[in-house]
CSV table of C-alpha atoms in Angstrom, one decimal:
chain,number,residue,atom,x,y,z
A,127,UNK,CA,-43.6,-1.9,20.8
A,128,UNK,CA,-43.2,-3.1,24.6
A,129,UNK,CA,-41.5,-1.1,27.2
A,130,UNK,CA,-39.3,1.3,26.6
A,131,UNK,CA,-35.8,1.6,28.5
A,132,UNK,CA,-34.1,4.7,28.1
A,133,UNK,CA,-30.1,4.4,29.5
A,134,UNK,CA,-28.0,7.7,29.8
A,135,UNK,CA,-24.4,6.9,29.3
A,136,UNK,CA,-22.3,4.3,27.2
A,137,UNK,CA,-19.4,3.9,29.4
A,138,UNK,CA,-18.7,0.9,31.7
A,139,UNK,CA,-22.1,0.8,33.7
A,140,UNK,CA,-24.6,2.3,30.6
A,141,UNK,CA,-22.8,-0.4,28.3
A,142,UNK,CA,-23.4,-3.9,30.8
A,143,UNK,CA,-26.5,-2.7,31.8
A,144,UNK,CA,-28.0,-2.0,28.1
A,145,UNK,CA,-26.4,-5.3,27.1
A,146,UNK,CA,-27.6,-7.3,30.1
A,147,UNK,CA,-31.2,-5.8,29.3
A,148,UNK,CA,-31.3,-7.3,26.3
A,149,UNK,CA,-29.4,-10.4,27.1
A,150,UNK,CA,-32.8,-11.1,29.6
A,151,UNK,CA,-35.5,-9.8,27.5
A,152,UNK,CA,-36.9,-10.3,24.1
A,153,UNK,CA,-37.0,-6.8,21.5
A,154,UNK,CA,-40.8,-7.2,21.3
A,155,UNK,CA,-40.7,-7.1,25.7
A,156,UNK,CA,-38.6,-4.0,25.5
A,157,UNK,CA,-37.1,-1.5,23.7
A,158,UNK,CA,-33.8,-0.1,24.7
A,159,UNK,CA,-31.9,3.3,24.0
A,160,UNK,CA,-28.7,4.4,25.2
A,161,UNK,CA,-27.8,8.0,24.4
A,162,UNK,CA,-24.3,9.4,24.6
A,163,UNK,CA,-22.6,13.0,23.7
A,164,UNK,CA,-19.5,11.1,21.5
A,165,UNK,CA,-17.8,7.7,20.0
A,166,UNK,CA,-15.3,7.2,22.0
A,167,UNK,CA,-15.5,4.4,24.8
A,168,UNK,CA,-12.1,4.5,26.9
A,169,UNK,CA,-10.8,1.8,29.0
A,170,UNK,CA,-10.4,3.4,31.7
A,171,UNK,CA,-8.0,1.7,33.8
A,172,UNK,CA,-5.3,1.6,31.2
A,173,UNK,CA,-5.3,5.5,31.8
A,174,UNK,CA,-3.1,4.8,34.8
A,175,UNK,CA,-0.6,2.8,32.1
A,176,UNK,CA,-0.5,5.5,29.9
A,177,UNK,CA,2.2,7.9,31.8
A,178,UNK,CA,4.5,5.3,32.0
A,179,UNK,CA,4.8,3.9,28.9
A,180,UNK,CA,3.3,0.9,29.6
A,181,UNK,CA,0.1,1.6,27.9
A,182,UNK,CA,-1.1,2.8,24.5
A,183,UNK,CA,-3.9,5.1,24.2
A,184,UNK,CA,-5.2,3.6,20.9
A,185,UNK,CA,-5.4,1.0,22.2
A,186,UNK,CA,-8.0,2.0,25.2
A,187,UNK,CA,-10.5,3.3,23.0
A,188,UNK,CA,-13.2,1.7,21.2
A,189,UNK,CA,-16.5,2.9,19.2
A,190,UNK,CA,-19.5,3.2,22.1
A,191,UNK,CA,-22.3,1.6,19.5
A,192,UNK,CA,-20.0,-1.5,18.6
A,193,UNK,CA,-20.0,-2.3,22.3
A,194,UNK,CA,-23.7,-2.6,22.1
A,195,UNK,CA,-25.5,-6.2,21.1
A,196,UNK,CA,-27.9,-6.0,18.2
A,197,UNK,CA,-31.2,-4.7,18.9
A,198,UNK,CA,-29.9,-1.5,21.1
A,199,UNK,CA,-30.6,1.6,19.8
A,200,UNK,CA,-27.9,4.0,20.0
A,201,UNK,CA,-28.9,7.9,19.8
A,202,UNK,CA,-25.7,10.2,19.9
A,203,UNK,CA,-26.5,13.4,21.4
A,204,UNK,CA,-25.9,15.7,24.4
A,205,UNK,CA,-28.1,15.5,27.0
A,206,UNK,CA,-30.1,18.9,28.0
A,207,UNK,CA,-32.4,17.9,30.9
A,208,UNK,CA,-34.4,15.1,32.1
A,209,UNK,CA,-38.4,16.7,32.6
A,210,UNK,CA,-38.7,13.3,35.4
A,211,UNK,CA,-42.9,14.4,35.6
A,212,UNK,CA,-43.5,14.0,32.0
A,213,UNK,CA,-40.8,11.2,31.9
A,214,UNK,CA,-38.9,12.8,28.9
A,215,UNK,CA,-34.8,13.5,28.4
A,216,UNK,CA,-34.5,16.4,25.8
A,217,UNK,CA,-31.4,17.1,23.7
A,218,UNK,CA,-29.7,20.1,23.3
A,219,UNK,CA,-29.6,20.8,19.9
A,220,UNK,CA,-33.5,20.1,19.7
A,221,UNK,CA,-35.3,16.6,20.1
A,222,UNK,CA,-36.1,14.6,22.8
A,223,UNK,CA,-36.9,11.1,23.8
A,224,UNK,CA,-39.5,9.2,25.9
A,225,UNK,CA,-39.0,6.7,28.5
A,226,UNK,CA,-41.3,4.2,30.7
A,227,UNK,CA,-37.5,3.5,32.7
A,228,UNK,CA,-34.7,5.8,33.0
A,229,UNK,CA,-32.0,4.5,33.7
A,230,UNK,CA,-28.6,6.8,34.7
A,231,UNK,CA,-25.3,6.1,33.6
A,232,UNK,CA,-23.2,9.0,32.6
A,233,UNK,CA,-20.7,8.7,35.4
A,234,UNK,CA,-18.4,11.8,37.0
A,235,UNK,CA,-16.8,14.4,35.1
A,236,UNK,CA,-13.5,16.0,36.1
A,237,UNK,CA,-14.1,19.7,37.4
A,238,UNK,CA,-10.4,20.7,37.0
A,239,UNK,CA,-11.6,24.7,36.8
A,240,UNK,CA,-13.4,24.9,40.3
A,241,UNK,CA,-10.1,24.5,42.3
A,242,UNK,CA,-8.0,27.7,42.2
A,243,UNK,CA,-5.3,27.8,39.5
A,244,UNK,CA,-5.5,24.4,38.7
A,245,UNK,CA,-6.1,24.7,34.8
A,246,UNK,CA,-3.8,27.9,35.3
A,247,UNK,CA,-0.2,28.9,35.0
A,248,UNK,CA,1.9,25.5,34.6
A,249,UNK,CA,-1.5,23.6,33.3
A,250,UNK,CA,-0.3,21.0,30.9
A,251,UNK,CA,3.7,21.4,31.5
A,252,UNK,CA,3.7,20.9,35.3
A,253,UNK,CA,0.9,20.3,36.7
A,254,UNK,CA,-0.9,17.3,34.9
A,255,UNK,CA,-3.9,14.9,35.7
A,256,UNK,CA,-4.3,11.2,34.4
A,257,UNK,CA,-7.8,10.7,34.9
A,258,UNK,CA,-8.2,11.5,31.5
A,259,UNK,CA,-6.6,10.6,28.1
A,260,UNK,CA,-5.0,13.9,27.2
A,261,UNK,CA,-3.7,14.4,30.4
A,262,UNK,CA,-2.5,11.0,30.7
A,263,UNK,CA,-0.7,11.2,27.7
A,264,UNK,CA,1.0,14.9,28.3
A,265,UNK,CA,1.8,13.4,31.8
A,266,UNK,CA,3.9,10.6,29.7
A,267,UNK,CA,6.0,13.4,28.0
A,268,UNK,CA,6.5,15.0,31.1
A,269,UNK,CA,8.4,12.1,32.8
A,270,UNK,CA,9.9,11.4,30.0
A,271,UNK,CA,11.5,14.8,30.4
A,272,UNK,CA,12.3,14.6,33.9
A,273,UNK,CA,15.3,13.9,35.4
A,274,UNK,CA,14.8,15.0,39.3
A,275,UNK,CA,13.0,17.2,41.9
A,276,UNK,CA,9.7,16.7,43.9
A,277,UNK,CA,7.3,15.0,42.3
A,278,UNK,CA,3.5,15.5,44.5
A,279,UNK,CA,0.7,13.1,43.9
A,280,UNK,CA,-2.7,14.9,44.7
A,281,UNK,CA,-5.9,14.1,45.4
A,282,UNK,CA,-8.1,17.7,45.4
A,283,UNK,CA,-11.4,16.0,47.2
A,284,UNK,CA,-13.2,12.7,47.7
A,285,UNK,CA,-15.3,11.1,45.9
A,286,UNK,CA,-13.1,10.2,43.0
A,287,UNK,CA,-13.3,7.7,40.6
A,288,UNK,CA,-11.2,4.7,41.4
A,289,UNK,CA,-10.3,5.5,44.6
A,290,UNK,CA,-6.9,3.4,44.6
A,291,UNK,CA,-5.9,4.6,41.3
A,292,UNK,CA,-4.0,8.1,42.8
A,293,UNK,CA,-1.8,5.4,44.9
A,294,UNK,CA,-1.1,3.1,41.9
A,295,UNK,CA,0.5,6.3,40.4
A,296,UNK,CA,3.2,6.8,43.0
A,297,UNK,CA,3.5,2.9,43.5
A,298,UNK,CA,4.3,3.0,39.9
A,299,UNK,CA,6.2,6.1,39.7
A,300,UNK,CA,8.6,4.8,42.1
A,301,UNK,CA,9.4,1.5,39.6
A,302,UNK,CA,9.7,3.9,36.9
A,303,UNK,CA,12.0,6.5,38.3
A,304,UNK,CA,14.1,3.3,39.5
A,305,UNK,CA,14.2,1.6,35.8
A,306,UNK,CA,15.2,4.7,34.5
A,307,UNK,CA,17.9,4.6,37.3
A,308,UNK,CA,17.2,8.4,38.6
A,309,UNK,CA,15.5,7.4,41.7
A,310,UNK,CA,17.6,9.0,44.4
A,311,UNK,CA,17.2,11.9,42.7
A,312,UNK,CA,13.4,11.6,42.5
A,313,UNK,CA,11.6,13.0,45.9
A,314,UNK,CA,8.2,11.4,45.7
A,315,UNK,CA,5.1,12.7,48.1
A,316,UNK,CA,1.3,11.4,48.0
A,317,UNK,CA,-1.4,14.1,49.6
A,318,UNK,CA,-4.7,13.1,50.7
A,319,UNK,CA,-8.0,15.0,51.9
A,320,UNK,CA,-8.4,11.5,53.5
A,321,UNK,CA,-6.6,10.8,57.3
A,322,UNK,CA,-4.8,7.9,56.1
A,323,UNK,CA,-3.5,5.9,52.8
A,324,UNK,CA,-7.3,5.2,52.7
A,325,UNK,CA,-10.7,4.9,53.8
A,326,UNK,CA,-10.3,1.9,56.1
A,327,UNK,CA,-7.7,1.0,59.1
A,328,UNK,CA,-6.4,-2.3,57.5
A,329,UNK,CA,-5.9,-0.9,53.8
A,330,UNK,CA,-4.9,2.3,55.5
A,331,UNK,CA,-2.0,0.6,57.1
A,332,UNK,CA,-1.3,-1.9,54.9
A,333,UNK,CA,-1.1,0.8,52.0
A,334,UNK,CA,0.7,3.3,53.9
A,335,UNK,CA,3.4,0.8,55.0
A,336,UNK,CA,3.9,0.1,51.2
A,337,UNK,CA,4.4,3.7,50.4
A,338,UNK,CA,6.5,3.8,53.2
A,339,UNK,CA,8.9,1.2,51.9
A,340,UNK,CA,8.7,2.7,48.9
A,341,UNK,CA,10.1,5.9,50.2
A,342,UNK,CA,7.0,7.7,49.4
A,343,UNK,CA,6.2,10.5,51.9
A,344,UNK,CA,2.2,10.4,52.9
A,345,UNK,CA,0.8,14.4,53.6
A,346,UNK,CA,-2.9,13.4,55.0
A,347,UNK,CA,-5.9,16.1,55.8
A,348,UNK,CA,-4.7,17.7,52.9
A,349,UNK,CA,-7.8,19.0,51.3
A,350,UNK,CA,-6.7,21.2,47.9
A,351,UNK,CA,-7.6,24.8,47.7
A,352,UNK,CA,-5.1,26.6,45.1
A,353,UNK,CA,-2.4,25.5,43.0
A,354,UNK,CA,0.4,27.7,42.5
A,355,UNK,CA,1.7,26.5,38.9
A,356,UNK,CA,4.5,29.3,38.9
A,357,UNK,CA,5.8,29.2,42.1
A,358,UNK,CA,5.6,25.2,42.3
A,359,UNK,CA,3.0,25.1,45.3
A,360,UNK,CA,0.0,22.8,46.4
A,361,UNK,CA,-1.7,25.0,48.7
A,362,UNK,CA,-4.7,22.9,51.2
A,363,UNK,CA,-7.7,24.9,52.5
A,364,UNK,CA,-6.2,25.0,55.5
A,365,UNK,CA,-3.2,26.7,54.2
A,366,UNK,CA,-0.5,24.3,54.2
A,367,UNK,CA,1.6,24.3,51.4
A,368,UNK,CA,3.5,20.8,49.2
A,369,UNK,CA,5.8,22.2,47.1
A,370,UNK,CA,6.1,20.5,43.8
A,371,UNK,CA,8.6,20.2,40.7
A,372,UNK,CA,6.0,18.2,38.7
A,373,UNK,CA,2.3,17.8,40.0
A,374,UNK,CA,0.1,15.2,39.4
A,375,UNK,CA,-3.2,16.2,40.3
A,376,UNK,CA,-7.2,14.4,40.6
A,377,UNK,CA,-9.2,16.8,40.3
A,378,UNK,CA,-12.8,17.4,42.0
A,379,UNK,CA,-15.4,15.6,40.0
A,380,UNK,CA,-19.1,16.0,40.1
A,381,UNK,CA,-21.8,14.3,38.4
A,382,UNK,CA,-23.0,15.1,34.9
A,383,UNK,CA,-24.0,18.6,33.6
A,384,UNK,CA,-27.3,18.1,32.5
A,385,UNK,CA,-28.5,16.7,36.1
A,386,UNK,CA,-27.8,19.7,37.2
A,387,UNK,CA,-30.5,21.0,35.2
A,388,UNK,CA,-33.2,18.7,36.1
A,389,UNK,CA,-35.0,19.4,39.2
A,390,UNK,CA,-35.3,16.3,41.3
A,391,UNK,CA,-32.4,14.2,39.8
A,392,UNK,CA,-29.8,14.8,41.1
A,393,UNK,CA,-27.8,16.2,45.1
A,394,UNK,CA,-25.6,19.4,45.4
A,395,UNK,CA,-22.6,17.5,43.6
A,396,UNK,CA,-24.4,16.2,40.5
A,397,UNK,CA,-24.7,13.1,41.5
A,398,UNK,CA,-28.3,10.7,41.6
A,399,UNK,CA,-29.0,10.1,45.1
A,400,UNK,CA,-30.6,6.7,44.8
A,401,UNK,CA,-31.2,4.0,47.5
A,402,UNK,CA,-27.8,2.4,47.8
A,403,UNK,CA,-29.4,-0.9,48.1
A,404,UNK,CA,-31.8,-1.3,45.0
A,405,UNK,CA,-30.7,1.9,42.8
A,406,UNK,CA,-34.2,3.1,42.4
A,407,UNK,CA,-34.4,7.1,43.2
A,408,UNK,CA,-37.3,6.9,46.0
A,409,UNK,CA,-39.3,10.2,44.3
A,410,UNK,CA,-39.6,8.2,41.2
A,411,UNK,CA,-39.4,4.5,41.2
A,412,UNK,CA,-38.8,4.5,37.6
A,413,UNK,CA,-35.9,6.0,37.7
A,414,UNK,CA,-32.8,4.0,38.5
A,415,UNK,CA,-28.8,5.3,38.7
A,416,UNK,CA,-25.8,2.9,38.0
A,417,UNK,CA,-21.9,3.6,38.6
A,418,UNK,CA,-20.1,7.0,38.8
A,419,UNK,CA,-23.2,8.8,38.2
A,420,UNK,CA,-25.2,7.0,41.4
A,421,UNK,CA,-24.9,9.5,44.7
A,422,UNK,CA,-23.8,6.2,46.7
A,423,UNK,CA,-20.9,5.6,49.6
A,424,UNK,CA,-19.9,2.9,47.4
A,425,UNK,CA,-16.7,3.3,45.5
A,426,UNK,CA,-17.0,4.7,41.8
A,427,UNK,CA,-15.4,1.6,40.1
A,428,UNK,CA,-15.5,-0.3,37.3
A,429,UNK,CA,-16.4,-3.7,39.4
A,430,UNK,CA,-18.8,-1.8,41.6
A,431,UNK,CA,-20.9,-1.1,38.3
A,432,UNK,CA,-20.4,-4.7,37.7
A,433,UNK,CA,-22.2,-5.9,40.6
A,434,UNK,CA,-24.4,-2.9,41.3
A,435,UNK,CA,-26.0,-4.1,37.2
A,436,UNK,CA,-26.8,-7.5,38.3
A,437,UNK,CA,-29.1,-5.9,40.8
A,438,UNK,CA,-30.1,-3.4,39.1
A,439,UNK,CA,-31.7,-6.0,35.8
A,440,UNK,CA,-33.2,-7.6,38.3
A,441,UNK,CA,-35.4,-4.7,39.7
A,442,UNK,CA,-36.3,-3.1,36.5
A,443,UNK,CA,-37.4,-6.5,35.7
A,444,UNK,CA,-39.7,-6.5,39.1
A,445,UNK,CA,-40.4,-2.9,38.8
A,446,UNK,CA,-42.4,-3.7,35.7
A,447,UNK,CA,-44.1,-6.6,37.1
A,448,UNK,CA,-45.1,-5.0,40.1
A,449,UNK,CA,-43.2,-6.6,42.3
A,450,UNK,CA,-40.7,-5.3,45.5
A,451,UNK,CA,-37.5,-4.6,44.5
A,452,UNK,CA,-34.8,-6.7,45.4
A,453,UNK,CA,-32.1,-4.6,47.8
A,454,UNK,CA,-29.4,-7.1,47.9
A,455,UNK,CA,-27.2,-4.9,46.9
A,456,UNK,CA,-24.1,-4.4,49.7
A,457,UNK,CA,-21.9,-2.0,48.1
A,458,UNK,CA,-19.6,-5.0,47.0
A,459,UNK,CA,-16.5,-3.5,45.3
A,460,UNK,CA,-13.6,-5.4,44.2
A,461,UNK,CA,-9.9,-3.9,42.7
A,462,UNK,CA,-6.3,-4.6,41.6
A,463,UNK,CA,-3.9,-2.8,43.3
A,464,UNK,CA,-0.6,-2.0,41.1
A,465,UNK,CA,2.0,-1.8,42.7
A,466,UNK,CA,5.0,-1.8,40.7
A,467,UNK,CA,7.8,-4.3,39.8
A,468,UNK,CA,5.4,-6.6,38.2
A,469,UNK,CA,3.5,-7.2,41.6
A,470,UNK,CA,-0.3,-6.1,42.4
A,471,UNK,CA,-2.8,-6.8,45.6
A,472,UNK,CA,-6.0,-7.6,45.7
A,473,UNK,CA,-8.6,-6.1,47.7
A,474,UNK,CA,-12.1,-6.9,48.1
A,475,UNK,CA,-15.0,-4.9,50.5
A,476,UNK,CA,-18.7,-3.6,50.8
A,477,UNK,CA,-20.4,-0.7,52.5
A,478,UNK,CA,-20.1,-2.9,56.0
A,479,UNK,CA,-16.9,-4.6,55.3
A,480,UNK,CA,-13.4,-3.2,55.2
A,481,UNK,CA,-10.6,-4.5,52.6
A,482,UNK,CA,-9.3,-7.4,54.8
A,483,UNK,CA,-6.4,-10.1,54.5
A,484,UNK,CA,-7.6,-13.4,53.2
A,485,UNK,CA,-8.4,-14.9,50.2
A,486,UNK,CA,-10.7,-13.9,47.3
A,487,UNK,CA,-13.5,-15.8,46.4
A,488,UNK,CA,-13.0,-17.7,49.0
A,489,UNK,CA,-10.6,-20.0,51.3
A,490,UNK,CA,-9.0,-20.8,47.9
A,491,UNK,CA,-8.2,-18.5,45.5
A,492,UNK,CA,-5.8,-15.4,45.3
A,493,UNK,CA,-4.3,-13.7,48.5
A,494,UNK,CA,-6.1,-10.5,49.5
A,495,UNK,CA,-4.0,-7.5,50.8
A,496,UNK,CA,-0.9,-9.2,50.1
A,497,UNK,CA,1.7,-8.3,46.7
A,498,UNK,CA,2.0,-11.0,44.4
A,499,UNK,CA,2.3,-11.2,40.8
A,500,UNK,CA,-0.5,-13.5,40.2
A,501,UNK,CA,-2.4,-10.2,41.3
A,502,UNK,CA,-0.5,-8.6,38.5
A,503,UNK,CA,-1.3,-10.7,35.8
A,504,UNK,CA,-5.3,-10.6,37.0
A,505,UNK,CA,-4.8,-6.9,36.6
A,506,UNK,CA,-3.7,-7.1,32.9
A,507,UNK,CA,-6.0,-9.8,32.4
A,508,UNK,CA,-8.8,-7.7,33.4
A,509,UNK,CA,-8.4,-5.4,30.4
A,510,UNK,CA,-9.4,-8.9,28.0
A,511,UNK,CA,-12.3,-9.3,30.2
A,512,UNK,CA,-13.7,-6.0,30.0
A,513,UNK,CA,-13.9,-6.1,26.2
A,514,UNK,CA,-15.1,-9.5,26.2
A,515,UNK,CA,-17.0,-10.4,28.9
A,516,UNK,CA,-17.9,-7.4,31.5
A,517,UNK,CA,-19.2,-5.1,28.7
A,518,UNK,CA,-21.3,-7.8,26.8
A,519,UNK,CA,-23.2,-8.7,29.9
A,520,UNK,CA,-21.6,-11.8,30.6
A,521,UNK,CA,-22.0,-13.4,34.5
A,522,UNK,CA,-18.5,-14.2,35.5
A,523,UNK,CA,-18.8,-17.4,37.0
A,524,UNK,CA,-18.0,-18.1,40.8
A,525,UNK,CA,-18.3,-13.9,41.5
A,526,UNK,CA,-21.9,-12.5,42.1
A,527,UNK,CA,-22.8,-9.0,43.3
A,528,UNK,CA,-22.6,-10.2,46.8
A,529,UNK,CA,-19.2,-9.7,48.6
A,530,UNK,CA,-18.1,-13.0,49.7
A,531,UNK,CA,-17.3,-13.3,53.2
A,532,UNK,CA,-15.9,-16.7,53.1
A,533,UNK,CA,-11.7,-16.4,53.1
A,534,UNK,CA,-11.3,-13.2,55.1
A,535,UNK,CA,-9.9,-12.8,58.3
A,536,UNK,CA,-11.3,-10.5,60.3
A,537,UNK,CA,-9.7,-9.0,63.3
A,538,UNK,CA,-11.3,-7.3,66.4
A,539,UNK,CA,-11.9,-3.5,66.4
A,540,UNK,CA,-9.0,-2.8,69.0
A,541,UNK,CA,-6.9,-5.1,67.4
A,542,UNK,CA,-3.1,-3.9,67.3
A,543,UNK,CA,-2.0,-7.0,64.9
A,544,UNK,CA,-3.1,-5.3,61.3
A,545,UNK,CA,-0.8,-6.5,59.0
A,546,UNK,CA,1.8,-4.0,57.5
C-alpha cells in the first residue's frame, strides 16, 4: 500500500500540505490521512470582517473533506495522544491509526479560561474576542449597540495567531466608529505585552505612527493578568489598570490538547518544538510540525504555512529516500495590513529580516510599509486565493518560500530616518 502519511489538522497548513502530498506523489507511493475533531473549515482572516459588518460568517466556512483532492483519506475524530515510539495517534473514543510520517497541523487554540476573569462577569456582553467565529459575531452586535465610551483592544500574551490582526481591529474600528459618525465620542486604546506597535523597529514605528494619526492611544508592556468585567478593568501583571467600556480581548493560546498528552511532542505551551529550518522534530525525524501548531519564532500565519509546506514536501520526500533534509526554510512571512478607509499595507519579513519599506516581490511590484488601496484589494483578493489556489496546493507563481530580498531598503541599525 506504499507509505503511509498521517497529517493532524485540516485547517490552513494540514489542508496545503495533504493536498500538495498528493499533488507530488502517486496513491500507490503513498497513502495519506488527515484526521480532524469537526466539519467545519473557517477562513480565518475574514474573522477580523466579521465585527464590522463587512463580512459574513457563512460565508467563511467550508466542509474540511471537500477541501481535500481525491485520494485523501479523511478520518473525523478527536485526537487522544500520539504514542511517538510505537508511531501510532489513538482516538478518544477508541481507535487509533498508524503512521510511517507524522505530520502536525492542528494549530493554536484560544485559552480564554487561564487569564483571570476573562470568560467571567461581562463575558459575551463586554468583553469579547474575534479570534473566533462566535465571538466575532457577538462582537458585531456589540458595536452595533454602542454609541460611546472607551473601547480597549488587548492582546493577553504573545505568540498569537496573526500577529497584525489585534491592530487591524482598532485600524478598523476607528473607520467604523467614523462612518457611523460617533467617533469623537469613541475613546479608542490598543494594549500590548510587546514594547512597541510590534516586534520590529521599522513596523514598530511605522504602525505606531498610524495609530497615532488615528487617534488611537498605544499602552505597551502591558502583559494581561485579570479582567474585571464588572467594574470595566484590564488589569496587567504588573498591576496597571485600562479601564474599558467595551473590551476586545486575544486571548493566550497554546497548542493542541492532545500534545499535551504525548510525551516528547510537544514544549511547556503545547506547541511542537521542531527545527525552525526543516520542520523535522530532532528526537524523531519522522515527525514533522507545520503552522500554528510548530513551536517556531516565526509568525503563526496563514502565508507562513504557505511557505513553511513547500519545504516541508520536499523533506518528507528526502526523508523517505534517505537523503538530508533540505533547511531552506528562513521564516519567510508575508501579510496585509488593513487599515481602514479602503486602504491596506503590505509587509513582508523572515526570522533575520525585519518588515522594511520597499517593494514586494521585488523592485516592481506593490509598495511595502506604505497605505495604498492596491494593498486593499490584494487583501480581499486573498480570500479567492485561498479557496482556490493556497488550499489545493497550488505554487503561486513569482512567490517561493524564500523571502525575497530584492526591492527592500534597508537602513543602518542607528538609523534615525525610519519612515513614520
Amino acid at each position: 500500500m506504499g507509505t503511509h502519511i498521517v497529517i493532524l489538522g485540516s485547517g490552513t497548513a494540514g489542508t496545503m500540505t495533504a493536498n500538495r502530498l498528493r499533488r507530488a506523489y502517486d496513491e500507490s507511493e503513498l497513502r495519506i490521512t488527515v484526521v480532524d475533531q469537526d466539519d467545519s473549515h473557517v477562513y480565518q482572516p475574514g474573522l477580523l470582517f466579521v465585527p464590522f459588518g463587512l463580512a459574513q460568517q457563512h460565508a467563511l466556512v467550508r466542509s474540511r473533506p471537500h477541501q481535500l483532492h481525491d485520494g485523501i483519506d479523511y478520518r473525523r475524530a478527536r485526537i487522544d495522544r500520539v504514542d511517538l515510539d510505537a508511531r501510532t495517534v489513538y482516538f478518544a473514543v477508541g481507535g487509533w491509526v498508524a503512521y510511517d510520517v507524522l505530520v502536525v497541523a492542528t494549530g493554536a487554540r484560544l485559552l480564554p479560561e487561564e487569564t483571570e476573569g476573562l470568560t467571567g462577569p461581562g463575558w459575551g456582553e463586554s468583553v469579547f474576542t474575534f479570534y473566533d467565529l462566535p465571538g466575532a459575531v457577538g462582537l458585531h452586535e456589540a458595536l452595533e449597540r454602542f454609541e460611546g465610551g472607551r473601547v480597549v483592544v488587548d492582546v493577553a500574551d504573545m505568540p498569537v495567531k496573526c500577529p497584525v490582526a489585534p491592530l487591524e481591529f482598532a485600524f478598523l474600528a476607528d473607520w467604523y466608529f467614523q462612518r457611523r459618525g460617533i467617533r469623537d465620542r469613541v475613546e479608542l486604546t490598543y494594549a500590548t505585552p510587546l514594547d512597541g506597535a510590534f516586534t520590529k523597529p521599522v513596523a514598530a514605528r511605522t504602525l505606531g505612527g498610524l495609530l497615532k494619526r488615528k487617534g488611537v492611544e498605544l499602552v505597551t508592556e502591558f502583559t494581561l493578568g485579570e479582567v474585571d468585567g464588572k467594574g470595566g478593568r484590564l488589569v496587567s501583571y504588573d498591576e496597571r489598570e485600562v479601564g474599558f467600556d467595551l473590551a476586545v480581548v486575544v486571548p493566550l493560546h497554546g497548542g493542541a490538547e492532545y500534545v499535551e498528552r504525548s510525551p516528547g511532542l510537544g514544549d511547556e505551551l503545547g506547541f511542537v518544538p521542531v527545527d525552525p529550518h526543516t520542520l523535522q522534530l530532532p528526537d524523531h525525524p519522522e515527525v514533522f510540525a507545520i503552522g500554528d501548531a510548530a513551536g517556531l519564532s516565526a509568525s503563526k500565519a496563514g502565508s507562513v504555512a504557505h511557505f513553511e509546506g513547500e519545504v516541508l514536501v520536499r523533506n518528507i520526500g528526502r526523508f523517505l529516500a534517505g537523503e538530508p533534509l533540505d533547511g531552506s526554510f528562513d521564516g519567510h512571512a508575508n501579510c496585509f495590513v488593513e487599515t481602514g478607509f479602503h486602504k491596506a499595507l503590505l509587509i513582508d519579513f523572515n526570522y533575520d529580516t525585519e518588515p522594511l519599506p520597499g517593494h514586494f516581490p521585488g523592485p516592481v511590484g506593490l509598495p511595502l510599509m506604505k497605505e495604498s488601496h492596491a494593498a486593499h484589494l490584494g487583501k480581499l483578493a486573498f480570500e479567492w486565493l485561498y479557496w482556490h489556489s493556497l488550499l489545493p496546493g497550488r505554487e503561486m507563481p513569482g512567490i517561493g518560500s524564500a523571502m525575497p530580498e530584492r526591492g527592500k531598503i534597508h537602513f543602518p541599525a542607528s538609523s534615525e530616518n525610519f519612515p513614520a
